[in-house]
Amino acid sequence: MLRSCLPFIALLLAAAPLIAQGEDKTLSGRLEAARSTDVRADLQAYAGELRVKWTAAPGLAVKAGDKLAELEAPEYDDALVRAREGLVGAELALAGLKDAMALHDAGFPEQYTAAQRRLERAREELKFFKDVDRAQQVRSNELNLENSRNNIEDQEEELRQLERLYKGNDLAKESQDIVLNRSKRRLAQSKERHKMSEDRHERWIKVELPRREQDMEAAVKAAELDMQRMDQLKATGNAELRSRLIGAERRLSDAKQYLAKLEADAAQLILTAPHDGFVVCGGAAGNDGVSTPLKAGDKTGKGQVIVAVIDASTLVLNVPVLANAREKYQPGTKVSVKSDDLGANAEGTVKAVGMIVKDGKVTARVEVANTDGKLLPGARAAVSIP
């Protein structure tokens, strides 16, 4: 009889693990706060030194809006003064460019007409010089030289006549030296001046007249370039000045935004609770709840977490569920939660169950209403279906 029952007993023993696996009614995990928020100074513009002035004690229960910490910004006042000065400077720069644009718009028609007039006159003067004036000036100088030569010839003839007049005239002996010497000196001076005039005329023909023509041609070229510039200004409406004006408007806008952000930063030096909960110093992740990484007088940086607020009124618990028991833990399923660490019980509700299997299990997320506050984040707890 006993021998005939052995196969049945062996079958029961083999099936025992499967029955136990299928009856996986008690699951465990670690409680976490459903909501925790790291609190930091959300400074938008201030980039100077920051120090901790005061922080709330770890574990302090707070309500939304309660003061959590206060920071000091030693360079804030100076930054504010500089920002306001920068705004005034940007306003003055923009006003100056607007005035310049207004003057440009008002005076440009006259400037354009003047440029046209300068070009027309430069071209006309060059044409007149080449067609008429150069030849007339050359001829005028030649006439002056001819006149000088004629004057020398007249003086030479006058001197010859005086010499014949005084020759053999004993009565005029006393005055002839004076008269003749004076005529000789005047003749010598006239010849010397004539030689200088010839030299100047040669240089004038070879150097000065070509240079004058070059200067006039350069003046025409400069007037043409100025006219091209005026045509461009007329077509673009002074693009350079308008570009500078756009830049000045952008800088003024940036200066206003920077000042507004800097002024708003003053309020960010007082940190307040975003919601109800209890305080921990430093970030919520991995915090033991009693450490104080920052104390009064410590330096801190922009964006550094100062304190965190942990709301333990609602806790969550992630537990592994056997894949073949997944249907029992669908969202909305009521479960019992027990923490031996704390000796406390509570009711929970499955909020989600995973669709990904790992090691034969999926994850179920349970939300626990911690209304009496007996459960604490970090404690281990077991979940079972009542």
CSV table of C-alpha atoms in Angstrom, one decimal:
chain,number,residue,atom,x,y,z
A,1,MET,CA,0.0,0.0,0.0
A,2,LEU,CA,2.8,2.4,0.9
A,3,ARG,CA,4.6,1.5,-2.2
A,4,SER,CA,1.6,2.4,-4.3
A,5,CYS,CA,1.4,5.9,-2.8
A,6,LEU,CA,5.0,6.8,-3.5
A,7,PRO,CA,4.4,8.1,-7.1
A,8,PHE,CA,1.6,10.3,-5.8
A,9,ILE,CA,3.7,11.7,-3.0
A,10,ALA,CA,6.5,12.4,-5.4
A,11,LEU,CA,4.1,14.2,-7.7
A,12,LEU,CA,3.0,16.4,-4.8
A,13,LEU,CA,6.5,17.3,-3.9
A,14,ALA,CA,7.4,18.2,-7.4
A,15,ALA,CA,4.4,20.5,-7.7
A,16,ALA,CA,5.0,22.2,-4.3
A,17,PRO,CA,7.3,25.0,-5.7
A,18,LEU,CA,4.8,25.7,-8.5
A,19,ILE,CA,2.0,26.0,-6.0
A,20,ALA,CA,4.1,28.2,-3.7
A,21,GLN,CA,5.0,30.4,-6.7
A,22,GLY,CA,1.5,30.7,-7.8
A,23,GLU,CA,0.4,31.7,-4.3
A,24,ASP,CA,3.0,34.6,-4.1
A,25,LYS,CA,0.6,36.7,-1.9
A,26,THR,CA,3.2,38.6,0.2
A,27,LEU,CA,5.4,41.0,-1.7
A,28,SER,CA,7.9,43.5,-0.2
A,29,GLY,CA,9.6,46.7,-1.2
A,30,ARG,CA,10.8,50.0,0.2
A,31,LEU,CA,8.5,52.9,0.8
A,32,GLU,CA,9.2,56.1,-1.0
A,33,ALA,CA,7.6,59.6,-0.8
A,34,ALA,CA,5.2,60.1,-3.7
A,35,ARG,CA,6.3,63.7,-3.9
A,36,SER,CA,9.7,65.3,-2.9
A,37,THR,CA,11.1,68.5,-4.2
A,38,ASP,CA,14.7,69.8,-4.2
A,39,VAL,CA,14.7,73.6,-3.5
A,40,ARG,CA,17.4,75.8,-4.9
A,41,ALA,CA,17.9,79.5,-5.7
A,42,ASP,CA,16.5,79.9,-9.2
A,43,LEU,CA,18.7,82.9,-10.1
A,44,GLN,CA,18.2,84.2,-13.6
A,45,ALA,CA,20.8,87.0,-13.8
A,46,TYR,CA,22.9,87.3,-10.6
A,47,ALA,CA,26.2,85.5,-11.0
A,48,GLY,CA,28.1,86.8,-8.0
A,49,GLU,CA,29.0,85.1,-4.7
A,50,LEU,CA,26.3,83.3,-2.8
A,51,ARG,CA,26.3,82.3,0.9
A,52,VAL,CA,23.9,80.5,3.1
A,53,LYS,CA,22.5,82.8,5.8
A,54,TRP,CA,20.0,80.4,7.4
A,55,THR,CA,18.3,77.0,6.8
A,56,ALA,CA,15.4,75.3,8.5
A,57,ALA,CA,16.2,72.4,10.8
A,58,PRO,CA,16.1,68.9,9.3
A,59,GLY,CA,12.8,67.2,10.0
A,60,LEU,CA,10.8,70.4,10.5
A,61,ALA,CA,7.2,70.1,9.3
A,62,VAL,CA,6.3,72.9,6.9
A,63,LYS,CA,3.3,74.1,4.9
A,64,ALA,CA,3.4,75.4,1.4
A,65,GLY,CA,4.9,78.9,1.4
A,66,ASP,CA,6.8,78.5,4.7
A,67,LYS,CA,10.4,79.9,4.8
A,68,LEU,CA,13.0,77.2,4.3
A,69,ALA,CA,16.3,79.0,3.8
A,70,GLU,CA,17.8,82.5,3.2
A,71,LEU,CA,20.8,83.3,1.1
A,72,GLU,CA,23.2,86.3,1.1
A,73,ALA,CA,24.4,87.9,-2.2
A,74,PRO,CA,27.3,90.3,-1.2
A,75,GLU,CA,27.7,91.5,-4.8
A,76,TYR,CA,24.0,91.9,-5.6
A,77,ASP,CA,23.8,95.7,-4.9
A,78,ASP,CA,26.8,96.5,-7.1
A,79,ALA,CA,25.4,94.2,-9.9
A,80,LEU,CA,22.1,96.1,-9.6
A,81,VAL,CA,23.8,99.5,-9.9
A,82,ARG,CA,25.8,98.3,-12.9
A,83,ALA,CA,22.7,96.9,-14.6
A,84,ARG,CA,20.8,100.2,-14.2
A,85,GLU,CA,23.8,102.1,-15.5
A,86,GLY,CA,23.9,99.7,-18.5
A,87,LEU,CA,20.2,100.3,-19.2
A,88,VAL,CA,20.7,104.1,-19.1
A,89,GLY,CA,23.7,103.8,-21.5
A,90,ALA,CA,21.7,101.6,-23.8
A,91,GLU,CA,18.9,104.1,-23.8
A,92,LEU,CA,21.2,107.0,-24.6
A,93,ALA,CA,23.0,105.0,-27.4
A,94,LEU,CA,19.6,104.2,-29.0
A,95,ALA,CA,18.4,107.9,-28.6
A,96,GLY,CA,21.7,109.1,-30.3
A,97,LEU,CA,21.3,106.7,-33.2
A,98,LYS,CA,17.6,107.7,-33.6
A,99,ASP,CA,18.7,111.3,-33.8
A,100,ALA,CA,21.4,110.5,-36.3
A,101,MET,CA,18.8,108.6,-38.4
A,102,ALA,CA,16.4,111.5,-38.2
A,103,LEU,CA,19.1,113.9,-39.3
A,104,HIS,CA,20.1,111.6,-42.1
A,105,ASP,CA,16.6,111.3,-43.4
A,106,ALA,CA,16.1,115.1,-43.2
A,107,GLY,CA,19.4,116.1,-44.8
A,108,PHE,CA,19.9,113.3,-47.3
A,109,PRO,CA,18.0,114.9,-50.2
A,110,GLU,CA,20.2,118.0,-50.0
A,111,GLN,CA,23.3,115.8,-49.6
A,112,TYR,CA,22.3,113.8,-52.6
A,113,THR,CA,21.8,117.0,-54.7
A,114,ALA,CA,25.1,118.4,-53.5
A,115,ALA,CA,26.9,115.2,-54.5
A,116,GLN,CA,25.3,115.5,-58.0
A,117,ARG,CA,26.4,119.1,-58.2
A,118,ARG,CA,30.0,118.4,-57.2
A,119,LEU,CA,30.2,115.6,-59.8
A,120,GLU,CA,28.8,117.8,-62.6
A,121,ARG,CA,31.2,120.7,-61.7
A,122,ALA,CA,34.2,118.4,-61.4
A,123,ARG,CA,33.5,117.0,-64.8
A,124,GLU,CA,32.8,120.4,-66.3
A,125,GLU,CA,36.0,121.9,-64.9
A,126,LEU,CA,38.1,119.0,-66.2
A,127,LYS,CA,36.6,119.3,-69.7
A,128,PHE,CA,37.1,123.1,-69.7
A,129,PHE,CA,40.7,122.7,-68.6
A,130,LYS,CA,41.4,120.2,-71.4
A,131,ASP,CA,39.5,122.0,-74.1
A,132,VAL,CA,40.2,125.7,-73.3
A,133,ASP,CA,41.9,126.7,-70.1
A,134,ARG,CA,45.2,124.7,-70.4
A,135,ALA,CA,46.0,126.2,-73.9
A,136,GLN,CA,45.0,129.7,-72.8
A,137,GLN,CA,47.2,129.5,-69.7
A,138,VAL,CA,50.1,128.2,-71.8
A,139,ARG,CA,49.6,131.0,-74.3
A,140,SER,CA,49.3,133.6,-71.5
A,141,ASN,CA,52.6,132.5,-70.1
A,142,GLU,CA,54.2,132.6,-73.5
A,143,LEU,CA,52.9,136.2,-74.0
A,144,ASN,CA,54.4,137.2,-70.6
A,145,LEU,CA,57.7,135.8,-71.8
A,146,GLU,CA,57.5,137.6,-75.1
A,147,ASN,CA,56.7,140.8,-73.3
A,148,SER,CA,59.7,140.2,-71.1
A,149,ARG,CA,61.9,139.7,-74.1
A,150,ASN,CA,60.5,142.8,-75.8
A,151,ASN,CA,61.2,144.8,-72.6
A,152,ILE,CA,64.8,143.6,-72.6
A,153,GLU,CA,65.2,144.5,-76.2
A,154,ASP,CA,63.8,148.0,-75.5
A,155,GLN,CA,66.1,148.4,-72.6
A,156,GLU,CA,69.1,147.4,-74.7
A,157,GLU,CA,68.1,149.8,-77.4
A,158,GLU,CA,67.6,152.6,-74.9
A,159,LEU,CA,71.0,151.9,-73.4
A,160,ARG,CA,72.6,152.1,-76.9
A,161,GLN,CA,70.9,155.4,-77.6
A,162,LEU,CA,72.1,156.8,-74.2
A,163,GLU,CA,75.6,155.7,-75.0
A,164,ARG,CA,75.6,157.5,-78.4
A,165,LEU,CA,73.9,160.5,-76.8
A,166,TYR,CA,76.6,160.9,-74.1
A,167,LYS,CA,79.5,160.1,-76.5
A,168,GLY,CA,81.6,163.2,-77.0
A,169,ASN,CA,79.2,165.3,-74.9
A,170,ASP,CA,81.5,166.9,-72.3
A,171,LEU,CA,78.7,169.0,-70.9
A,172,ALA,CA,76.8,165.9,-69.8
A,173,LYS,CA,79.9,164.1,-68.5
A,174,GLU,CA,78.9,164.4,-64.9
A,175,SER,CA,75.4,162.7,-65.2
A,176,GLN,CA,76.2,160.1,-67.9
A,177,ASP,CA,77.6,157.6,-65.4
A,178,ILE,CA,74.6,157.8,-63.2
A,179,VAL,CA,72.1,157.4,-66.1
A,180,LEU,CA,74.1,154.7,-67.9
A,181,ASN,CA,74.8,152.6,-64.8
A,182,ARG,CA,71.1,152.8,-63.8
A,183,SER,CA,70.0,151.5,-67.3
A,184,LYS,CA,72.6,148.8,-67.2
A,185,ARG,CA,71.4,147.6,-63.8
A,186,ARG,CA,67.8,147.6,-64.9
A,187,LEU,CA,68.7,145.7,-68.0
A,188,ALA,CA,70.7,143.1,-66.0
A,189,GLN,CA,67.8,142.6,-63.6
A,190,SER,CA,65.3,142.3,-66.4
A,191,LYS,CA,67.4,139.6,-68.0
A,192,GLU,CA,67.7,137.7,-64.7
A,193,ARG,CA,64.0,137.9,-64.1
A,194,HIS,CA,63.4,136.7,-67.7
A,195,LYS,CA,65.6,133.7,-67.1
A,196,MET,CA,63.7,132.8,-64.0
A,197,SER,CA,60.4,133.2,-65.8
A,198,GLU,CA,61.6,130.9,-68.5
A,199,ASP,CA,62.7,128.3,-65.9
A,200,ARG,CA,59.3,128.6,-64.1
A,201,HIS,CA,57.5,128.3,-67.4
A,202,GLU,CA,59.4,125.2,-68.3
A,203,ARG,CA,58.5,123.6,-64.9
A,204,TRP,CA,54.9,124.8,-65.2
A,205,ILE,CA,54.6,123.1,-68.6
A,206,LYS,CA,56.3,119.9,-67.6
A,207,VAL,CA,55.2,119.5,-64.0
A,208,GLU,CA,52.5,121.8,-62.7
A,209,LEU,CA,50.0,121.6,-65.6
A,210,PRO,CA,50.1,117.7,-65.6
A,211,ARG,CA,49.7,117.7,-61.9
A,212,ARG,CA,46.7,120.0,-62.0
A,213,GLU,CA,45.2,117.8,-64.7
A,214,GLN,CA,45.8,114.8,-62.4
A,215,ASP,CA,44.2,116.5,-59.5
A,216,MET,CA,41.2,117.4,-61.5
A,217,GLU,CA,40.8,113.9,-62.8
A,218,ALA,CA,41.2,112.6,-59.2
A,219,ALA,CA,38.5,115.1,-58.1
A,220,VAL,CA,36.2,113.7,-60.8
A,221,LYS,CA,36.9,110.1,-59.6
A,222,ALA,CA,36.3,111.1,-56.0
A,223,ALA,CA,33.0,112.8,-56.9
A,224,GLU,CA,31.9,109.7,-58.9
A,225,LEU,CA,32.7,107.5,-55.9
A,226,ASP,CA,30.8,109.8,-53.6
A,227,MET,CA,27.9,109.8,-56.0
A,228,GLN,CA,27.9,105.9,-56.0
A,229,ARG,CA,27.9,106.0,-52.2
A,230,MET,CA,24.9,108.3,-52.2
A,231,ASP,CA,23.1,106.1,-54.7
A,232,GLN,CA,23.6,103.1,-52.5
A,233,LEU,CA,22.4,105.1,-49.5
A,234,LYS,CA,19.4,106.1,-51.5
A,235,ALA,CA,18.7,102.5,-52.4
A,236,THR,CA,19.3,101.0,-49.0
A,237,GLY,CA,18.2,103.9,-46.8
A,238,ASN,CA,21.6,103.9,-45.0
A,239,ALA,CA,21.8,100.2,-44.2
A,240,GLU,CA,24.8,100.7,-42.0
A,241,LEU,CA,23.0,103.2,-39.7
A,242,ARG,CA,19.9,101.1,-39.7
A,243,SER,CA,21.9,98.0,-38.8
A,244,ARG,CA,23.4,99.9,-35.9
A,245,LEU,CA,20.0,101.1,-34.8
A,246,ILE,CA,18.7,97.5,-34.8
A,247,GLY,CA,21.7,96.4,-32.7
A,248,ALA,CA,21.1,99.3,-30.3
A,249,GLU,CA,17.4,98.4,-29.9
A,250,ARG,CA,18.4,94.7,-29.2
A,251,ARG,CA,20.9,95.8,-26.6
A,252,LEU,CA,18.3,98.0,-24.9
A,253,SER,CA,15.9,95.1,-24.9
A,254,ASP,CA,18.6,92.8,-23.4
A,255,ALA,CA,19.5,95.5,-20.8
A,256,LYS,CA,15.8,95.8,-19.8
A,257,GLN,CA,15.4,92.0,-19.5
A,258,TYR,CA,18.7,91.6,-17.6
A,259,LEU,CA,17.7,94.3,-15.1
A,260,ALA,CA,14.2,92.8,-14.7
A,261,LYS,CA,15.7,89.3,-14.1
A,262,LEU,CA,18.2,90.7,-11.7
A,263,GLU,CA,15.6,92.6,-9.7
A,264,ALA,CA,13.5,89.4,-9.6
A,265,ASP,CA,16.5,87.5,-8.2
A,266,ALA,CA,16.2,89.4,-4.9
A,267,ALA,CA,13.0,87.4,-4.1
A,268,GLN,CA,14.8,84.1,-5.0
A,269,LEU,CA,17.2,84.6,-2.1
A,270,ILE,CA,14.4,83.6,0.2
A,271,LEU,CA,13.5,79.9,-0.4
A,272,THR,CA,10.0,78.7,0.5
A,273,ALA,CA,8.3,75.4,0.6
A,274,PRO,CA,6.6,74.4,-2.7
A,275,HIS,CA,4.2,72.1,-0.8
A,276,ASP,CA,3.5,70.6,2.6
A,277,GLY,CA,6.0,68.1,4.0
A,278,PHE,CA,9.1,67.9,6.2
A,279,VAL,CA,12.5,69.4,5.6
A,280,VAL,CA,15.8,67.7,4.8
A,281,CYS,CA,19.0,69.6,4.2
A,282,GLY,CA,20.5,69.0,0.7
A,283,GLY,CA,18.9,67.0,-2.0
A,284,ALA,CA,16.2,64.4,-1.3
A,285,ALA,CA,18.0,61.6,-3.1
A,286,GLY,CA,20.0,59.4,-0.7
A,287,ASN,CA,19.4,61.8,2.2
A,288,ASP,CA,19.4,60.3,5.7
A,289,GLY,CA,17.1,63.1,7.0
A,290,VAL,CA,19.5,64.6,9.6
A,291,SER,CA,22.6,65.6,7.8
A,292,THR,CA,23.3,69.3,7.2
A,293,PRO,CA,25.7,69.6,4.2
A,294,LEU,CA,25.3,73.4,4.2
A,295,LYS,CA,25.4,75.7,7.3
A,296,ALA,CA,25.3,79.5,7.8
A,297,GLY,CA,28.2,81.2,6.2
A,298,ASP,CA,28.9,78.4,3.7
A,299,LYS,CA,29.4,79.4,0.0
A,300,THR,CA,26.9,77.9,-2.4
A,301,GLY,CA,26.6,78.1,-6.2
A,302,LYS,CA,23.8,79.1,-8.5
A,303,GLY,CA,21.4,76.1,-8.9
A,304,GLN,CA,22.8,74.2,-6.0
A,305,VAL,CA,20.2,72.3,-3.9
A,306,ILE,CA,19.9,73.9,-0.4
A,307,VAL,CA,17.1,71.9,1.1
A,308,ALA,CA,14.4,69.5,0.0
A,309,VAL,CA,10.7,69.1,1.1
A,310,ILE,CA,9.4,65.6,1.3
A,311,ASP,CA,5.7,65.0,1.4
A,312,ALA,CA,5.1,61.7,3.3
A,313,SER,CA,1.3,62.0,3.3
A,314,THR,CA,1.3,59.7,0.3
A,315,LEU,CA,3.8,57.0,-0.1
A,316,VAL,CA,4.6,54.7,-3.0
A,317,LEU,CA,5.9,51.1,-3.0
A,318,ASN,CA,7.3,49.2,-6.0
A,319,VAL,CA,7.1,45.5,-5.5
A,320,PRO,CA,8.0,42.5,-7.8
A,321,VAL,CA,5.0,40.4,-8.9
A,322,LEU,CA,5.3,37.0,-10.5
A,323,ALA,CA,4.3,37.3,-14.1
A,324,ASN,CA,1.7,34.6,-13.8
A,325,ALA,CA,0.1,36.5,-10.9
A,326,ARG,CA,0.0,39.8,-12.8
A,327,GLU,CA,-3.8,39.7,-13.3
A,328,LYS,CA,-4.3,39.9,-9.5
A,329,TYR,CA,-2.6,43.3,-9.3
A,330,GLN,CA,-4.4,45.3,-11.9
A,331,PRO,CA,-4.7,49.1,-11.3
A,332,GLY,CA,-7.4,49.8,-8.7
A,333,THR,CA,-6.8,46.6,-6.7
A,334,LYS,CA,-6.9,47.2,-2.9
A,335,VAL,CA,-4.0,45.8,-0.9
A,336,SER,CA,-2.8,45.6,2.7
A,337,VAL,CA,0.6,47.2,3.5
A,338,LYS,CA,2.5,46.3,6.6
A,339,SER,CA,5.9,47.6,7.8
A,340,ASP,CA,7.6,45.4,10.4
A,341,ASP,CA,10.3,48.1,10.6
A,342,LEU,CA,7.8,50.6,12.0
A,343,GLY,CA,5.2,48.2,13.3
A,344,ALA,CA,2.5,50.0,11.3
A,345,ASN,CA,-0.2,48.9,8.9
A,346,ALA,CA,-2.0,50.8,6.1
A,347,GLU,CA,-4.2,50.3,3.1
A,348,GLY,CA,-2.9,50.8,-0.4
A,349,THR,CA,-4.1,50.8,-4.0
A,350,VAL,CA,-2.3,49.4,-7.1
A,351,LYS,CA,-1.8,52.3,-9.5
A,352,ALA,CA,0.2,50.6,-12.2
A,353,VAL,CA,1.5,47.2,-13.1
A,354,GLY,CA,4.4,46.6,-15.5
A,355,MET,CA,4.3,45.2,-19.0
A,356,ILE,CA,8.0,44.2,-19.0
A,357,VAL,CA,9.0,40.8,-17.5
A,358,LYS,CA,12.4,40.5,-15.8
A,359,ASP,CA,13.5,37.3,-14.1
A,360,GLY,CA,9.9,36.0,-14.3
A,361,LYS,CA,8.5,39.1,-12.6
A,362,VAL,CA,6.9,42.4,-13.3
A,363,THR,CA,6.7,45.5,-11.1
A,364,ALA,CA,3.5,46.7,-9.5
A,365,ARG,CA,3.3,50.3,-8.2
A,366,VAL,CA,1.3,50.7,-5.0
A,367,GLU,CA,0.1,54.0,-3.6
A,368,VAL,CA,-0.3,54.2,0.2
A,369,ALA,CA,-2.4,56.9,2.0
A,370,ASN,CA,-0.2,57.7,5.1
A,371,THR,CA,-2.9,59.7,6.8
A,372,ASP,CA,-1.8,59.0,10.3
A,373,GLY,CA,1.9,59.5,9.5
A,374,LYS,CA,3.1,56.2,11.0
A,375,LEU,CA,4.8,55.1,7.8
A,376,LEU,CA,8.1,56.7,6.8
A,377,PRO,CA,10.0,56.9,3.5
A,378,GLY,CA,12.8,54.3,3.3
A,379,ALA,CA,11.2,51.7,5.5
A,380,ARG,CA,10.6,48.2,4.1
A,381,ALA,CA,7.0,47.1,3.8
A,382,ALA,CA,5.1,44.1,2.6
A,383,VAL,CA,2.1,44.1,0.4
A,384,SER,CA,-0.6,41.4,0.4
A,385,ILE,CA,-4.1,41.0,-1.1
A,386,PRO,CA,-6.7,40.9,1.7
